[in-house]
GROMACS .gro file of C-alpha atoms in nm:
model
  192
    1MET     CA    1   5.452   0.719  12.443
    2ASN     CA    2   5.099   0.811  12.341
    3ARG     CA    3   4.881   0.658  12.070
    4ALA     CA    4   4.950   0.923  11.807
    5ASN     CA    5   5.326   0.884  11.847
    6ARG     CA    6   5.301   0.505  11.824
    7ILE     CA    7   5.111   0.544  11.496
    8THR     CA    8   5.385   0.776  11.370
    9LEU     CA    9   5.650   0.515  11.451
   10GLY     CA   10   5.428   0.255  11.286
   11ARG     CA   11   5.439   0.465  10.969
   12LEU     CA   12   5.819   0.449  10.983
   13ALA     CA   13   5.799   0.068  11.002
   14LEU     CA   14   5.552   0.068  10.710
   15THR     CA   15   5.801   0.276  10.512
   16VAL     CA   16   6.064   0.005  10.559
   17LEU     CA   17   5.814  -0.261  10.445
   18PHE     CA   18   5.719  -0.042  10.149
   19VAL     CA   19   6.082  -0.013  10.034
   20ILE     CA   20   6.134  -0.388  10.074
   21ALA     CA   21   5.820  -0.465   9.873
   22LEU     CA   22   5.891  -0.215   9.597
   23ASN     CA   23   6.247  -0.341   9.553
   24SER     CA   24   6.170  -0.712   9.566
   25SER     CA   25   6.109  -0.938   9.271
   26TRP     CA   26   5.830  -1.152   9.412
   27GLN     CA   27   5.494  -1.166   9.240
   28TYR     CA   28   5.266  -0.867   9.311
   29ALA     CA   29   5.540  -0.681   9.497
   30ARG     CA   30   5.450  -0.349   9.328
   31THR     CA   31   5.085  -0.390   9.423
   32ALA     CA   32   5.184  -0.470   9.782
   33ALA     CA   33   5.404  -0.159   9.783
   34LEU     CA   34   5.110   0.053   9.665
   35VAL     CA   35   4.883  -0.085   9.939
   36ILE     CA   36   5.150  -0.032  10.206
   37PHE     CA   37   5.212   0.325  10.088
   38LEU     CA   38   4.839   0.401  10.097
   39ILE     CA   39   4.809   0.257  10.448
   40ALA     CA   40   5.112   0.460  10.561
   41GLY     CA   41   4.954   0.774  10.415
   42LEU     CA   42   4.632   0.698  10.599
   43THR     CA   43   4.821   0.666  10.927
   44ASP     CA   44   4.955   1.017  10.871
   45LEU     CA   45   4.600   1.150  10.872
   46ILE     CA   46   4.499   0.935  11.167
   47ASP     CA   47   4.788   1.023  11.400
   48GLY     CA   48   4.737   1.396  11.343
   49GLU     CA   49   4.364   1.370  11.407
   50ILE     CA   50   4.417   1.169  11.725
   51ALA     CA   51   4.681   1.411  11.852
   52ARG     CA   52   4.459   1.715  11.794
   53ARG     CA   53   4.132   1.562  11.912
   54TYR     CA   54   4.266   1.418  12.236
   55GLY     CA   55   4.527   1.681  12.315
   56LEU     CA   56   4.816   1.442  12.259
   57ILE     CA   57   5.041   1.690  12.082
   58THR     CA   58   5.397   1.640  12.205
   59ASN     CA   59   5.741   1.770  12.112
   60PHE     CA   60   5.825   1.417  11.998
   61GLY     CA   61   5.524   1.421  11.765
   62LYS     CA   62   5.603   1.769  11.635
   63LEU     CA   63   5.949   1.649  11.539
   64MET     CA   64   5.885   1.292  11.431
   65ASP     CA   65   5.560   1.328  11.234
   66PRO     CA   66   5.703   1.556  10.962
   67LEU     CA   67   6.038   1.373  10.971
   68VAL     CA   68   5.873   1.037  10.911
   69ASP     CA   69   5.667   1.195  10.629
   70LYS     CA   70   5.989   1.317  10.468
   71ILE     CA   71   6.152   0.975  10.508
   72MET     CA   72   5.848   0.808  10.352
   73VAL     CA   73   5.835   1.041  10.051
   74ALA     CA   74   6.214   1.035  10.002
   75ALA     CA   75   6.218   0.655  10.021
   76ALA     CA   76   5.942   0.637   9.761
   77PHE     CA   77   6.111   0.873   9.516
   78ILE     CA   78   6.449   0.702   9.557
   79SER     CA   79   6.293   0.357   9.512
   80LEU     CA   80   6.107   0.466   9.199
   81VAL     CA   81   6.428   0.574   9.022
   82PRO     CA   82   6.564   0.226   8.937
   83LEU     CA   83   6.215   0.127   8.819
   84LYS     CA   84   6.237   0.408   8.560
   85ALA     CA   85   5.926   0.570   8.703
   86VAL     CA   86   6.087   0.889   8.832
   87PRO     CA   87   6.403   1.046   8.689
   88ALA     CA   88   6.701   1.061   8.925
   89TRP     CA   89   6.719   1.443   8.899
   90ALA     CA   90   6.361   1.473   9.027
   91ALA     CA   91   6.422   1.238   9.320
   92THR     CA   92   6.743   1.425   9.403
   93THR     CA   93   6.556   1.757   9.401
   94VAL     CA   94   6.286   1.625   9.635
   95VAL     CA   95   6.535   1.473   9.879
   96ALA     CA   96   6.774   1.769   9.870
   97ARG     CA   97   6.497   2.019   9.943
   98ASP     CA   98   6.379   1.818  10.241
   99PHE     CA   99   6.734   1.788  10.378
  100LEU     CA  100   6.788   2.162  10.339
  101ILE     CA  101   6.462   2.256  10.510
  102THR     CA  102   6.528   2.006  10.789
  103GLY     CA  103   6.872   2.165  10.834
  104LEU     CA  104   6.711   2.509  10.849
  105ARG     CA  105   6.469   2.385  11.114
  106LEU     CA  106   6.758   2.241  11.316
  107MET     CA  107   6.935   2.578  11.297
  108ALA     CA  108   6.616   2.744  11.423
  109THR     CA  109   6.588   2.494  11.707
  110ALA     CA  110   6.946   2.567  11.810
  111LYS     CA  111   6.841   2.933  11.839
  112GLY     CA  112   6.532   2.847  12.044
  113ARG     CA  113   6.283   2.882  11.760
  114ILE     CA  114   6.043   2.638  11.603
  115LEU     CA  115   5.966   2.676  11.234
  116PRO     CA  116   5.619   2.537  11.161
  117ALA     CA  117   5.515   2.378  10.835
  118GLU     CA  118   5.357   2.621  10.592
  119SER     CA  119   5.059   2.584  10.363
  120LEU     CA  120   5.270   2.573  10.046
  121GLY     CA  121   5.489   2.303  10.199
  122LYS     CA  122   5.181   2.096  10.272
  123GLN     CA  123   5.063   2.142   9.913
  124LYS     CA  124   5.407   2.036   9.793
  125THR     CA  125   5.385   1.722  10.004
  126SER     CA  126   5.038   1.648   9.867
  127TRP     CA  127   5.168   1.670   9.508
  128GLN     CA  128   5.463   1.449   9.597
  129VAL     CA  129   5.230   1.187   9.743
  130VAL     CA  130   4.996   1.207   9.442
  131THR     CA  131   5.295   1.160   9.210
  132VAL     CA  132   5.419   0.858   9.405
  133ILE     CA  133   5.071   0.702   9.415
  134PHE     CA  134   5.030   0.760   9.039
  135PHE     CA  135   5.351   0.574   8.955
  136LEU     CA  136   5.283   0.299   9.208
  137ALA     CA  137   4.935   0.253   9.059
  138MET     CA  138   5.081   0.234   8.709
  139LEU     CA  139   5.338  -0.022   8.823
  140SER     CA  140   5.063  -0.220   8.995
  141LEU     CA  141   4.843  -0.216   8.684
  142HIS     CA  142   5.135  -0.335   8.477
  143GLU     CA  143   5.203  -0.613   8.724
  144LEU     CA  144   4.842  -0.725   8.770
  145ARG     CA  145   4.706  -0.727   8.424
  146TYR     CA  146   4.862  -0.529   8.150
  147ALA     CA  147   5.215  -0.663   8.121
  148ASN     CA  148   5.351  -0.634   7.766
  149GLU     CA  149   5.051  -0.435   7.637
  150ARG     CA  150   5.232  -0.112   7.549
  151SER     CA  151   4.934   0.035   7.365
  152THR     CA  152   4.700   0.026   7.663
  153TRP     CA  153   4.563   0.335   7.832
  154TRP     CA  154   4.788   0.293   8.137
  155PHE     CA  155   5.102   0.313   7.924
  156ARG     CA  156   4.976   0.631   7.756
  157ALA     CA  157   4.892   0.774   8.101
  158TRP     CA  158   5.245   0.688   8.219
  159ASP     CA  159   5.397   0.861   7.915
  160GLN     CA  160   5.177   1.170   7.925
  161ALA     CA  161   5.059   1.233   8.281
  162GLY     CA  162   5.371   1.102   8.453
  163PRO     CA  163   5.611   1.371   8.331
  164VAL     CA  164   5.353   1.644   8.400
  165LEU     CA  165   5.316   1.523   8.759
  166VAL     CA  166   5.693   1.507   8.801
  167TRP     CA  167   5.738   1.865   8.672
  168ILE     CA  168   5.458   2.003   8.890
  169THR     CA  169   5.601   1.824   9.192
  170VAL     CA  170   5.957   1.942   9.127
  171ALA     CA  171   5.843   2.300   9.059
  172LEU     CA  172   5.644   2.313   9.385
  173THR     CA  173   5.932   2.147   9.569
  174ILE     CA  174   6.181   2.410   9.453
  175TYR     CA  175   5.942   2.704   9.489
  176SER     CA  176   5.830   2.610   9.840
  177GLY     CA  177   6.187   2.540   9.950
  178LEU     CA  178   6.322   2.870   9.819
  179GLY     CA  179   6.030   3.061   9.968
  180TYR     CA  180   6.072   2.895  10.306
  181ALA     CA  181   6.447   2.964  10.307
  182TRP     CA  182   6.387   3.327  10.205
  183ARG     CA  183   6.130   3.385  10.480
  184HIS     CA  184   6.377   3.250  10.735
  185ARG     CA  185   6.695   3.388  10.579
  186GLU     CA  186   6.806   3.547  10.905
  187LEU     CA  187   6.887   3.196  11.026
  188ILE     CA  188   7.125   3.147  10.735
  189ALA     CA  189   7.292   3.489  10.753
  190PRO     CA  190   7.630   3.486  10.924
  191ASN     CA  191   7.633   3.613  11.281
  192GLU     CA  192   7.751   3.969  11.306
   0.00000   0.00000   0.00000
């Protein structure tokens, strides 16, 4: 297993630590979760750069890198629901879209095709990550300093920017998923 693939698997381990931290009740758990999520996101950039620069692109990496990204984002959205950061319908939309696209890619693989990620899908992922980081940062601020100060700027940001980020993320999630499915609709059509 090459370096890039080990970093990808490391991101999967960081995702587990992230979920544990975000769902624990120990002091500064939300801040730890934010730091872990940021480190995991950084490893996503690093493993791709290493793979491209040193010619370490493998079938394992092509499969696991986007899958681990999806697991990381899905875990974050699901974990933010009980904290009242993200509504359950938004998390469900994000997770369902990723399951459906992964299923479509598996259908393509069964037919000997590989469906690459598209630009709009990458933008969707970027918005999802920004949304997660926003809510993690707000939770961290609350935990570190501003507990019980509901009139502070962070609470107003949560109330105003949070829903806007969620709607943008969900809209891009749905739009990119429908577009991707439409462009590859021949995979879904029944065999004649």
